mmCIF file of C-alpha atoms in Angstrom:
data_model
loop_
_atom_site.group_PDB
_atom_site.id
_atom_site.type_symbol
_atom_site.label_atom_id
_atom_site.label_comp_id
_atom_site.label_asym_id
_atom_site.label_seq_id
_atom_site.Cartn_x
_atom_site.Cartn_y
_atom_site.Cartn_z
ATOM 1 C CA MET I 1 0.421 0.096 -0.194
ATOM 2 C CA ILE I 2 1.259 3.248 -0.673
ATOM 3 C CA SER I 3 1.511 6.372 1.594
ATOM 4 C CA ARG I 4 -0.448 9.342 1.278
ATOM 5 C CA PRO I 5 -0.322 12.859 2.504
ATOM 6 C CA LEU I 6 -3.018 13.584 4.966
ATOM 7 C CA LEU I 7 -4.548 16.453 6.606
ATOM 8 C CA PHE I 8 -5.352 16.362 10.407
ATOM 9 C CA ALA I 9 -6.764 18.865 12.182
ATOM 10 C CA SER I 10 -4.720 21.409 10.165
ATOM 11 C CA VAL I 11 -1.707 18.797 10.920
ATOM 12 C CA ALA I 12 0.491 17.324 7.972
ATOM 13 C CA VAL I 13 0.753 14.054 8.732
ATOM 14 C CA VAL I 14 1.897 11.262 6.484
ATOM 15 C CA VAL I 15 0.700 8.123 7.145
ATOM 16 C CA GLY I 16 -0.021 5.174 4.732
ATOM 17 C CA ALA I 17 1.170 1.457 4.581
ATOM 18 C CA VAL I 18 4.956 2.043 5.827
ATOM 19 C CA GLY I 19 3.179 4.115 8.894
ATOM 20 C CA TYR I 20 0.598 2.124 9.769
ATOM 21 C CA LEU I 21 2.319 -1.014 9.862
ATOM 22 C CA LEU I 22 5.880 -0.524 11.416
ATOM 23 C CA GLY I 23 5.726 3.748 12.113
ATOM 24 C CA PRO I 24 9.053 5.330 10.727
ATOM 25 C CA LEU I 25 11.303 3.297 8.731
ATOM 26 C CA ASN I 26 15.063 3.781 8.045
ATOM 27 C CA SER I 27 14.707 6.120 10.351
ATOM 28 C CA LYS I 28 18.067 8.126 11.754
ATOM 29 C CA PRO I 29 18.059 10.123 15.095
ATOM 30 C CA GLY I 30 17.389 13.989 14.771
ATOM 31 C CA PRO I 31 19.689 16.516 15.490
ATOM 32 C CA SER I 32 19.580 17.668 19.586
ATOM 33 C CA ASN I 33 17.405 21.129 18.079
ATOM 34 C CA ALA I 34 14.998 18.364 16.160
ATOM 35 C CA PRO I 35 11.214 19.526 16.702
ATOM 36 C CA PRO I 36 9.062 18.201 19.852
ATOM 37 C CA THR I 37 7.175 14.755 18.786
ATOM 38 C CA PRO I 38 3.611 15.770 18.028
ATOM 39 C CA ALA I 39 0.773 15.376 20.179
ATOM 40 C CA PRO I 40 -1.440 12.219 19.436
ATOM 41 C CA ILE I 41 -4.419 12.147 16.907
ATOM 42 C CA ARG I 42 -7.603 12.220 18.728
ATOM 43 C CA ALA I 43 -10.253 10.816 18.385
ATOM 44 C CA PRO I 44 -13.553 13.392 17.503
ATOM 45 C CA MET I 45 -15.482 14.521 20.340
ATOM 46 C CA LYS I 46 -18.447 13.542 18.660
ATOM 47 C CA ILE I 47 -18.405 10.267 16.653
ATOM 48 C CA ASP I 48 -20.378 9.352 13.631
ATOM 49 C CA PRO I 49 -23.349 6.910 13.092
ATOM 50 C CA SER I 50 -21.636 6.065 10.076
ATOM 51 C CA VAL I 51 -18.387 4.741 11.234
ATOM 52 C CA THR I 52 -19.694 2.062 13.065
ATOM 53 C CA ALA I 53 -23.049 1.283 11.160
ATOM 54 C CA PRO I 54 -22.332 -1.806 9.342
ATOM 55 C CA SER I 55 -22.429 -1.010 5.707
ATOM 56 C CA GLU I 56 -25.360 -2.534 3.265
ATOM 57 C CA LEU I 57 -23.950 -5.597 1.651
ATOM 58 C CA ALA I 58 -21.773 -6.445 4.667
ATOM 59 C CA LYS I 59 -23.997 -10.289 4.734
ATOM 60 C CA TRP I 60 -24.289 -12.852 2.410
ATOM 61 C CA PRO I 61 -25.845 -13.627 0.155
ATOM 62 C CA TRP I 62 -27.011 -10.241 -1.550
ATOM 63 C CA PRO I 63 -30.770 -10.487 -2.936
ATOM 64 C CA LYS I 64 -30.182 -9.078 -6.279
ATOM 65 C CA ALA I 65 -26.351 -10.442 -7.347
ATOM 66 C CA LYS I 66 -26.759 -12.950 -10.120
ATOM 67 C CA PRO I 67 -24.291 -15.770 -10.067
ATOM 68 C CA GLU I 68 -21.906 -15.827 -13.457
ATOM 69 C CA THR I 69 -19.705 -18.383 -13.957
ATOM 70 C CA THR I 70 -16.305 -17.171 -15.880
ATOM 71 C CA HIS I 71 -14.536 -19.786 -16.374
ATOM 72 C CA GLN I 72 -14.946 -23.579 -15.650
ATOM 73 C CA GLY I 73 -14.461 -23.830 -11.558
ATOM 74 C CA ILE I 74 -15.005 -19.707 -11.596
ATOM 75 C CA THR I 75 -18.098 -17.677 -10.114
ATOM 76 C CA HIS I 76 -18.485 -13.844 -9.351
ATOM 77 C CA TRP I 77 -21.297 -12.010 -8.028
ATOM 78 C CA LEU I 78 -21.463 -8.086 -9.166
ATOM 79 C CA ALA I 79 -23.498 -5.705 -6.068
ATOM 80 C CA THR I 80 -23.936 -1.948 -5.886
ATOM 81 C CA GLN I 81 -24.700 -0.487 -2.301
ATOM 82 C CA LYS I 82 -27.229 2.544 -2.338
ATOM 83 C CA ASP I 83 -24.290 4.791 -1.536
ATOM 84 C CA GLY I 84 -22.225 3.971 -4.887
ATOM 85 C CA THR I 85 -19.912 1.036 -2.929
ATOM 86 C CA THR I 86 -19.075 -2.071 -5.616
ATOM 87 C CA CYS I 87 -18.726 -5.686 -4.931
ATOM 88 C CA ASP I 88 -17.019 -8.496 -6.709
ATOM 89 C CA LEU I 89 -17.154 -11.670 -5.427
ATOM 90 C CA MET I 90 -15.456 -14.223 -6.673
ATOM 91 C CA ARG I 91 -15.647 -18.237 -5.409
ATOM 92 C CA PHE I 92 -12.752 -20.508 -7.079
ATOM 93 C CA ASP I 93 -14.257 -24.232 -6.589
ATOM 94 C CA PHE I 94 -11.073 -26.627 -7.640
ATOM 95 C CA ALA I 95 -13.119 -29.543 -6.741
ATOM 96 C CA ALA I 96 -14.798 -28.514 -9.736
ATOM 97 C CA ASN I 97 -11.466 -27.401 -12.112
ATOM 98 C CA PRO I 98 -8.827 -29.381 -10.136
ATOM 99 C CA ARG I 99 -6.331 -27.539 -12.236
ATOM 100 C CA LEU I 100 -6.613 -24.203 -11.338
ATOM 101 C CA GLN I 101 -4.048 -23.245 -8.652
ATOM 102 C CA PHE I 102 -3.535 -20.090 -5.949
ATOM 103 C CA GLU I 103 -0.600 -18.035 -6.261
ATOM 104 C CA LEU I 104 1.466 -15.480 -5.740
ATOM 105 C CA TYR I 105 3.310 -13.492 -7.751
ATOM 106 C CA SER I 106 6.427 -10.595 -6.556
ATOM 107 C CA GLN I 107 7.863 -7.590 -9.067
ATOM 108 C CA ASP I 108 10.834 -8.383 -7.249
ATOM 109 C CA GLN I 109 11.039 -11.715 -8.256
ATOM 110 C CA ASP I 110 11.655 -10.985 -12.155
ATOM 111 C CA ASP I 111 12.856 -6.861 -12.734
ATOM 112 C CA GLU I 112 16.140 -5.728 -13.194
ATOM 113 C CA LYS I 113 17.885 -6.782 -10.063
ATOM 114 C CA PRO I 114 15.670 -9.731 -8.528
ATOM 115 C CA TRP I 115 15.020 -9.971 -5.317
ATOM 116 C CA ASP I 116 16.981 -6.432 -4.000
ATOM 117 C CA ASN I 117 13.477 -5.875 -2.675
ATOM 118 C CA VAL I 118 13.610 -2.619 -4.130
ATOM 119 C CA VAL I 119 10.675 -2.565 -7.326
ATOM 120 C CA ASP I 120 9.930 0.206 -9.663
ATOM 121 C CA TRP I 121 6.202 -0.783 -8.797
ATOM 122 C CA TRP I 122 3.711 2.115 -10.182
ATOM 123 C CA PRO I 123 4.043 1.033 -14.590
ATOM 124 C CA MET I 124 2.571 -2.591 -13.336
ATOM 125 C CA GLY I 125 -1.079 -2.532 -12.895
ATOM 126 C CA VAL I 126 -3.098 -6.022 -12.518
ATOM 127 C CA GLY I 127 -3.621 -5.748 -16.608
ATOM 128 C CA GLN I 128 0.394 -5.699 -17.065
ATOM 129 C CA ALA I 129 0.780 -7.896 -14.550
ATOM 130 C CA ILE I 130 -1.671 -10.599 -16.245
ATOM 131 C CA LYS I 131 -0.367 -10.351 -19.620
ATOM 132 C CA HIS I 132 3.345 -10.689 -18.073
ATOM 133 C CA LEU I 133 2.170 -13.635 -16.167
ATOM 134 C CA ASN I 134 0.388 -14.868 -19.160
ATOM 135 C CA SER I 135 3.875 -15.041 -21.726
ATOM 136 C CA GLY I 136 5.281 -17.845 -19.662
ATOM 137 C CA GLU I 137 4.163 -21.952 -20.019
ATOM 138 C CA ARG I 138 2.715 -22.483 -16.288
ATOM 139 C CA GLY I 139 -0.942 -21.277 -17.746
ATOM 140 C CA LYS I 140 -3.399 -18.898 -18.221
ATOM 141 C CA VAL I 141 -4.120 -16.677 -15.895
ATOM 142 C CA THR I 142 -7.598 -16.372 -14.669
ATOM 143 C CA ALA I 143 -7.803 -14.060 -12.508
ATOM 144 C CA ALA I 144 -5.986 -11.345 -10.032
ATOM 145 C CA TRP I 145 -5.917 -8.958 -7.519
ATOM 146 C CA ASN I 146 -3.795 -6.636 -5.640
ATOM 147 C CA GLY I 147 -1.191 -8.930 -2.554
ATOM 148 C CA PRO I 148 -0.329 -8.009 1.420
ATOM 149 C CA PHE I 149 1.035 -4.891 2.324
ATOM 150 C CA PHE I 150 3.969 -3.173 1.202
ATOM 151 C CA GLY I 151 5.891 0.316 1.505
ATOM 152 C CA TYR I 152 7.564 2.499 -0.242
ATOM 153 C CA TYR I 153 10.267 5.405 -0.064
ATOM 154 C CA HIS I 154 9.732 9.045 -0.590
ATOM 155 C CA GLU I 155 12.654 9.879 -2.445
ATOM 156 C CA LYS I 156 10.045 10.553 -5.568
ATOM 157 C CA LYS I 157 6.683 9.833 -6.650
ATOM 158 C CA PRO I 158 5.776 7.348 -6.594
ATOM 159 C CA GLY I 159 8.917 5.889 -5.033
ATOM 160 C CA ARG I 160 10.411 2.341 -5.264
ATOM 161 C CA ALA I 161 8.519 0.047 -3.029
ATOM 162 C CA PHE I 162 9.782 -3.025 -0.751
ATOM 163 C CA HIS I 163 8.922 -6.081 1.122
ATOM 164 C CA LEU I 164 7.907 -5.084 4.753
ATOM 165 C CA ALA I 165 8.088 -9.195 5.410
ATOM 166 C CA PRO I 166 9.315 -12.171 4.322
ATOM 167 C CA VAL I 167 7.437 -13.750 1.013
ATOM 168 C CA VAL I 168 7.751 -16.954 -0.495
ATOM 169 C CA ILE I 169 7.835 -17.379 -3.997
ATOM 170 C CA ASN I 170 7.811 -20.961 -5.548
ATOM 171 C CA GLY I 171 8.545 -22.281 -2.352
ATOM 172 C CA GLU I 172 11.843 -20.246 -1.848
ATOM 173 C CA VAL I 173 11.727 -17.579 0.941
ATOM 174 C CA HIS I 174 12.823 -14.529 0.699
ATOM 175 C CA HIS I 175 14.246 -11.365 2.771
ATOM 176 C CA ASN I 176 15.331 -12.420 6.350
ATOM 177 C CA THR I 177 13.607 -8.980 7.373
ATOM 178 C CA ALA I 178 10.968 -8.892 10.664
ATOM 179 C CA ASN I 179 7.758 -9.805 10.207
ATOM 180 C CA HIS I 180 4.780 -8.798 11.254
ATOM 181 C CA ARG I 181 1.135 -9.530 12.551
ATOM 182 C CA TRP I 182 0.319 -12.610 10.479
ATOM 183 C CA THR I 183 1.568 -14.397 7.234
ATOM 184 C CA LEU I 184 -0.873 -16.203 5.217
ATOM 185 C CA GLY I 185 1.164 -19.259 3.529
ATOM 186 C CA TRP I 186 -0.163 -22.319 1.886
ATOM 187 C CA ASN I 187 1.014 -25.479 -0.553
ATOM 188 C CA ASN I 188 -0.616 -26.037 -3.176
ATOM 189 C CA THR I 189 -2.539 -30.041 -4.087
ATOM 190 C CA LEU I 190 -3.797 -31.890 -6.636
ATOM 191 C CA GLY I 191 -7.443 -31.251 -4.448
ATOM 192 C CA GLY I 192 -6.444 -27.561 -4.402
ATOM 193 C CA PRO I 193 -4.244 -25.228 -1.658
ATOM 194 C CA ARG I 194 -3.857 -26.057 1.625
ATOM 195 C CA LEU I 195 -4.196 -22.246 3.340
ATOM 196 C CA GLN I 196 -3.335 -21.848 6.500
ATOM 197 C CA THR I 197 -2.067 -18.727 8.669
ATOM 198 C CA VAL I 198 0.925 -18.339 11.374
ATOM 199 C CA HIS I 199 1.483 -15.436 13.771
ATOM 200 C CA LEU I 200 4.536 -14.065 13.544
ATOM 201 C CA ALA I 201 5.840 -16.693 11.141
ATOM 202 C CA LYS I 202 9.705 -17.592 11.512
ATOM 203 C CA ARG I 203 11.963 -18.937 9.104
ATOM 204 C CA PRO I 204 11.892 -22.572 9.379
ATOM 205 C CA GLN I 205 7.810 -22.300 9.454
ATOM 206 C CA LEU I 206 8.156 -20.097 6.248
ATOM 207 C CA GLU I 207 10.275 -22.397 4.546
ATOM 208 C CA THR I 208 7.166 -25.000 4.373
ATOM 209 C CA PHE I 209 4.750 -22.740 2.403
ATOM 210 C CA ASP I 210 5.430 -23.388 -1.713
ATOM 211 C CA PHE I 211 3.640 -19.647 -1.193
ATOM 212 C CA ALA I 212 3.480 -16.932 1.908
ATOM 213 C CA SER I 213 3.532 -13.921 3.067
ATOM 214 C CA GLY I 214 3.154 -11.938 6.137
ATOM 215 C CA THR I 215 1.583 -8.520 7.497
ATOM 216 C CA VAL I 216 -1.826 -9.247 6.798
ATOM 217 C CA GLN I 217 -4.657 -8.737 9.375
ATOM 218 C CA ASN I 218 -6.188 -12.473 9.936
ATOM 219 C CA LEU I 219 -9.704 -11.922 10.850
ATOM 220 C CA ILE I 220 -11.428 -15.547 11.353
ATOM 221 C CA LYS I 221 -9.251 -18.431 12.049
ATOM 222 C CA ASP I 222 -9.979 -22.099 12.262
ATOM 223 C CA GLY I 223 -14.229 -21.220 12.773
ATOM 224 C CA GLN I 224 -13.360 -18.377 15.433
ATOM 225 C CA LEU I 225 -13.504 -14.522 15.097
ATOM 226 C CA LEU I 226 -10.375 -12.924 16.300
ATOM 227 C CA GLN I 227 -10.271 -9.385 18.154
ATOM 228 C CA VAL I 228 -10.560 -6.250 16.088
ATOM 229 C CA ARG I 229 -10.040 -3.930 18.058
ATOM 230 C CA ALA I 230 -13.251 -0.997 18.841
ATOM 231 C CA PHE I 231 -12.989 2.700 17.035
ATOM 232 C CA PRO I 232 -11.109 4.823 19.874
ATOM 233 C CA LYS I 233 -13.688 7.182 22.654
ATOM 234 C CA PRO I 234 -14.412 10.263 21.975
ATOM 235 C CA GLY I 235 -11.431 12.002 22.919
ATOM 236 C CA GLU I 236 -9.548 8.902 22.890
ATOM 237 C CA ALA I 237 -5.764 8.994 21.156
ATOM 238 C CA PHE I 238 -5.547 6.205 18.276
ATOM 239 C CA ALA I 239 -3.191 4.090 19.184
ATOM 240 C CA LYS I 240 0.741 5.013 17.888
ATOM 241 C CA GLN I 241 2.550 2.588 15.431
ATOM 242 C CA PRO I 242 3.832 0.053 15.541
ATOM 243 C CA VAL I 243 1.052 -1.742 17.424
ATOM 244 C CA PRO I 244 2.564 -4.956 18.837
ATOM 245 C CA SER I 245 -0.218 -8.313 17.468
ATOM 246 C CA THR I 246 -1.245 -11.053 19.399
ATOM 247 C CA PRO I 247 -2.632 -14.347 18.867
ATOM 248 C CA GLN I 248 -6.027 -13.277 19.848
ATOM 249 C CA GLU I 249 -6.178 -10.333 17.858
ATOM 250 C CA ALA I 250 -6.384 -9.550 13.840
ATOM 251 C CA GLY I 251 -3.579 -7.810 13.807
ATOM 252 C CA HIS I 252 -4.669 -3.762 14.389
ATOM 253 C CA ILE I 253 -3.750 -0.637 12.318
ATOM 254 C CA PRO I 254 -5.148 2.442 13.609
ATOM 255 C CA TYR I 255 -6.887 4.320 11.251
ATOM 256 C CA PHE I 256 -6.966 2.129 8.438
ATOM 257 C CA ASP I 257 -8.938 -0.261 10.198
ATOM 258 C CA HIS I 258 -12.128 2.046 10.785
ATOM 259 C CA ALA I 259 -12.281 4.388 7.846
ATOM 260 C CA LYS I 260 -14.092 3.079 5.656
ATOM 261 C CA PHE I 261 -13.128 2.819 1.638
ATOM 262 C CA SER I 262 -12.161 -0.221 -1.130
ATOM 263 C CA ARG I 263 -11.126 -2.808 0.602
ATOM 264 C CA ALA I 264 -9.617 -6.613 -1.002
ATOM 265 C CA SER I 265 -10.184 -9.733 1.583
ATOM 266 C CA ILE I 266 -10.197 -13.640 0.787
ATOM 267 C CA ALA I 267 -11.383 -16.792 2.657
ATOM 268 C CA TRP I 268 -11.466 -20.366 1.938
ATOM 269 C CA SER I 269 -13.423 -23.070 2.994
ATOM 270 C CA LYS I 270 -13.035 -25.774 6.129
ATOM 271 C CA ASN I 271 -11.645 -28.556 3.560
ATOM 272 C CA GLY I 272 -9.609 -25.527 1.470
ATOM 273 C CA LYS I 273 -11.565 -26.988 -1.934
ATOM 274 C CA GLN I 274 -12.905 -23.224 -2.365
ATOM 275 C CA LEU I 275 -11.353 -20.160 -1.963
ATOM 276 C CA TRP I 276 -13.376 -16.812 -1.772
ATOM 277 C CA MET I 277 -12.020 -13.363 -2.856
ATOM 278 C CA ILE I 278 -14.129 -9.761 -2.692
ATOM 279 C CA LEU I 279 -12.968 -6.385 -3.712
ATOM 280 C CA VAL I 280 -14.730 -3.665 -2.358
ATOM 281 C CA ARG I 281 -14.359 -0.622 -4.023
ATOM 282 C CA GLU I 282 -15.676 2.986 -2.605
ATOM 283 C CA PRO I 283 -17.573 5.379 -4.954
ATOM 284 C CA LYS I 284 -16.252 7.567 -7.750
ATOM 285 C CA ASN I 285 -14.171 10.884 -6.399
ATOM 286 C CA ASP I 286 -13.930 9.004 -3.087
ATOM 287 C CA THR I 287 -10.967 8.160 -1.749
ATOM 288 C CA GLU I 288 -8.655 6.163 0.776
ATOM 289 C CA GLY I 289 -7.021 9.093 2.230
ATOM 290 C CA GLN I 290 -10.349 11.790 2.360
ATOM 291 C CA SER I 291 -11.507 8.617 3.968
ATOM 292 C CA ILE I 292 -8.776 8.757 6.904
ATOM 293 C CA ASN I 293 -9.085 12.186 7.086
ATOM 294 C CA ASP I 294 -13.167 12.513 7.647
ATOM 295 C CA LEU I 295 -12.832 9.554 10.322
ATOM 296 C CA VAL I 296 -11.015 11.818 12.398
ATOM 297 C CA SER I 297 -12.656 14.855 11.917
ATOM 298 C CA GLY I 298 -15.863 13.711 13.105
ATOM 299 C CA ALA I 299 -17.226 13.869 9.415
ATOM 300 C CA PRO I 300 -19.597 11.186 7.783
ATOM 301 C CA GLN I 301 -18.352 7.709 5.649
ATOM 302 C CA SER I 302 -19.440 8.132 2.680
ATOM 303 C CA GLY I 303 -18.937 5.042 0.711
ATOM 304 C CA GLY I 304 -16.660 2.013 0.613
ATOM 305 C CA TRP I 305 -16.176 -0.732 4.144
ATOM 306 C CA ASN I 306 -13.705 -0.767 7.314
ATOM 307 C CA VAL I 307 -12.575 -4.054 9.022
ATOM 308 C CA PRO I 308 -15.610 -4.404 10.838
ATOM 309 C CA ASP I 309 -17.942 -5.267 7.800
ATOM 310 C CA LEU I 310 -15.052 -7.826 6.025
ATOM 311 C CA GLN I 311 -15.366 -9.705 9.061
ATOM 312 C CA ARG I 312 -19.042 -9.288 9.376
ATOM 313 C CA PHE I 313 -19.386 -10.494 5.756
ATOM 314 C CA TRP I 314 -17.169 -13.543 6.117
ATOM 315 C CA GLN I 315 -18.966 -14.237 9.026
ATOM 316 C CA SER I 316 -22.432 -14.572 7.080
ATOM 317 C CA LEU I 317 -20.518 -17.212 4.522
ATOM 318 C CA LEU I 318 -18.796 -18.823 7.975
ATOM 319 C CA ARG I 319 -22.594 -19.816 9.830
ATOM 320 C CA GLN I 320 -23.130 -20.984 6.227
ATOM 321 C CA GLY I 321 -20.567 -22.948 6.277
ATOM 322 C CA LYS I 322 -19.283 -21.988 2.770
ATOM 323 C CA ILE I 323 -15.922 -20.683 4.892
ATOM 324 C CA TRP I 324 -13.436 -21.524 7.675
ATOM 325 C CA ASN I 325 -10.506 -18.560 7.815
ATOM 326 C CA ALA I 326 -10.590 -15.293 6.371
ATOM 327 C CA ILE I 327 -8.030 -12.821 5.803
ATOM 328 C CA ASN I 328 -7.609 -9.031 4.911
ATOM 329 C CA SER I 329 -4.730 -7.606 2.814
ATOM 330 C CA ASP I 330 -4.084 -4.482 1.038
ATOM 331 C CA ALA I 331 -5.988 -2.448 -0.603
ATOM 332 C CA GLY I 332 -7.666 1.620 -0.157
ATOM 333 C CA ASP I 333 -6.189 3.308 -3.667
ATOM 334 C CA VAL I 334 -4.347 0.468 -5.280
ATOM 335 C CA GLY I 335 -7.387 -1.867 -4.907
ATOM 336 C CA GLN I 336 -7.922 -3.844 -8.071
ATOM 337 C CA LEU I 337 -8.663 -6.846 -9.532
ATOM 338 C CA ALA I 338 -9.454 -8.143 -13.510
ATOM 339 C CA TYR I 339 -10.774 -11.791 -14.310
ATOM 340 C CA GLU I 340 -10.763 -13.654 -17.101
ATOM 341 C CA LEU I 341 -14.408 -13.616 -18.947
ATOM 342 C CA PRO I 342 -16.035 -16.440 -21.385
ATOM 343 C CA GLY I 343 -14.027 -15.838 -24.806
ATOM 344 C CA GLY I 344 -10.981 -14.568 -23.258
ATOM 345 C CA ASN I 345 -11.113 -10.963 -22.754
ATOM 346 C CA TYR I 346 -10.383 -9.236 -19.009
ATOM 347 C CA ASN I 347 -12.694 -7.479 -17.242
ATOM 348 C CA LEU I 348 -10.569 -4.628 -15.290
ATOM 349 C CA ILE I 349 -11.579 -3.049 -12.199
ATOM 350 C CA PRO I 350 -8.359 -0.618 -11.916
ATOM 351 C CA PRO I 351 -6.807 1.100 -8.700
ATOM 352 C CA ARG I 352 -8.660 4.471 -7.627
ATOM 353 C CA ASN I 353 -5.569 6.576 -7.819
ATOM 354 C CA ALA I 354 -4.865 6.190 -11.601
ATOM 355 C CA SER I 355 -7.702 5.255 -13.755
ATOM 356 C CA PRO I 356 -11.045 7.717 -14.901
ATOM 357 C CA PHE I 357 -13.205 4.765 -15.094
ATOM 358 C CA GLU I 358 -14.832 1.925 -13.002
ATOM 359 C CA ARG I 359 -14.407 -1.095 -15.131
ATOM 360 C CA LYS I 360 -13.644 -1.747 -18.691
ATOM 361 C CA ILE I 361 -12.642 -4.894 -20.338
ATOM 362 C CA PHE I 362 -9.803 -5.925 -22.511
ATOM 363 C CA SER I 363 -7.933 -7.912 -24.645
ATOM 364 C CA PRO I 364 -5.564 -10.209 -23.447
ATOM 365 C CA ASP I 365 -2.903 -7.705 -24.814
ATOM 366 C CA PHE I 366 -4.562 -5.033 -21.421
ATOM 367 C CA LYS I 367 -2.938 -2.320 -24.464
ATOM 368 C CA ASN I 368 -3.863 0.815 -22.452
ATOM 369 C CA ALA I 369 -4.670 -0.356 -19.225
ATOM 370 C CA PRO I 370 -3.857 1.708 -16.918
ATOM 371 C CA GLN I 371 -1.108 1.708 -14.446
ATOM 372 C CA GLY I 372 -1.180 2.229 -10.615
ATOM 373 C CA GLY I 373 0.467 -1.356 -9.775
ATOM 374 C CA ALA I 374 0.953 -2.701 -6.234
ATOM 375 C CA LEU I 375 4.200 -5.050 -5.328
ATOM 376 C CA MET I 376 2.331 -7.785 -5.070
ATOM 377 C CA TYR I 377 -0.403 -9.416 -6.830
ATOM 378 C CA PHE I 378 -2.600 -12.888 -5.599
ATOM 379 C CA LEU I 379 -3.885 -14.524 -8.701
ATOM 380 C CA VAL I 380 -5.421 -17.861 -10.013
ATOM 381 C CA ARG I 381 -4.317 -19.615 -12.825
ATOM 382 C CA GLU I 382 -5.326 -22.486 -14.846
ATOM 383 C CA ARG I 383 -2.562 -25.373 -14.887
ATOM 384 C CA THR I 384 -1.371 -26.418 -17.975
ATOM 385 C CA LYS I 385 -0.760 -29.865 -17.170
#
């Protein structure tokens, strides 16, 4: 997730995935005359009801949404809230199509200097990523969306991106950095991916996975809801980063958890044969930064979901026996999704920070597809064999 400047009560503050996850990165001691630490940001004295009210579609089923089969074993639903928020839900059924395979791609794995943890991330949006991945021999990508949290340096715009935690690609562990919150890891089998979440995973655990990444938030583990911290009481200070996490918590990220904006989240069934993903897209002309600004100033939340909404949504599928685990990954302005349609074209929902259109169909060459990438992408491909 990129960082962005926000204005809180006339005080300029920079927050984002880097700030949310780790606090200042690569910082050096300041001079003796350094300015004093700014006062903590506090919740408004009057909290707007939209902050805590459940979003309209944060439950399943969606009454007016009709399922469409986009590929063998893949079902898609689309619904729109009254406030203009759109919700794309996809279900990947590995029993219905055993050739489907869930993977993680990092731009760091095959850029000019692979695995140096410095990536020119912006040019490769989800369309460019799919085109790039389809040029190989591992099979066609049927869907891809933005992956886990990442950070970037501020020396230029949009800056160079880097991993915030170790990542596992094709069974190899990369980047011996500290881990944060939860790791999502999995092994692919003929019966589908075997996914699990590990709190503050160590390298020996990471070495057992085909694919993995840290920094995710764990919403539901083995059928049990994990704790999502409540919004601060009126006048109470927001937690200061970094916020320590425990195995009983989803993994708290101040501001990010309770502001309503675009979200990307996944869940899976108890037997691992079904993977679900949802992309929640806030209304046009809304942004993640503005949503957080509104949150701390007491203004109404105009659209999108917060982390409690995601947990409510997956809880409704848990009660119906459809899922058993759920995690939240990065989203906000970088949230994006593209999925294959019958006939071979792709429907692309672009990142909010890079495109004027809401969704558009592209041919597999993704000519003129918008940039504005993510460092990592989750994807489901159909293996060639």
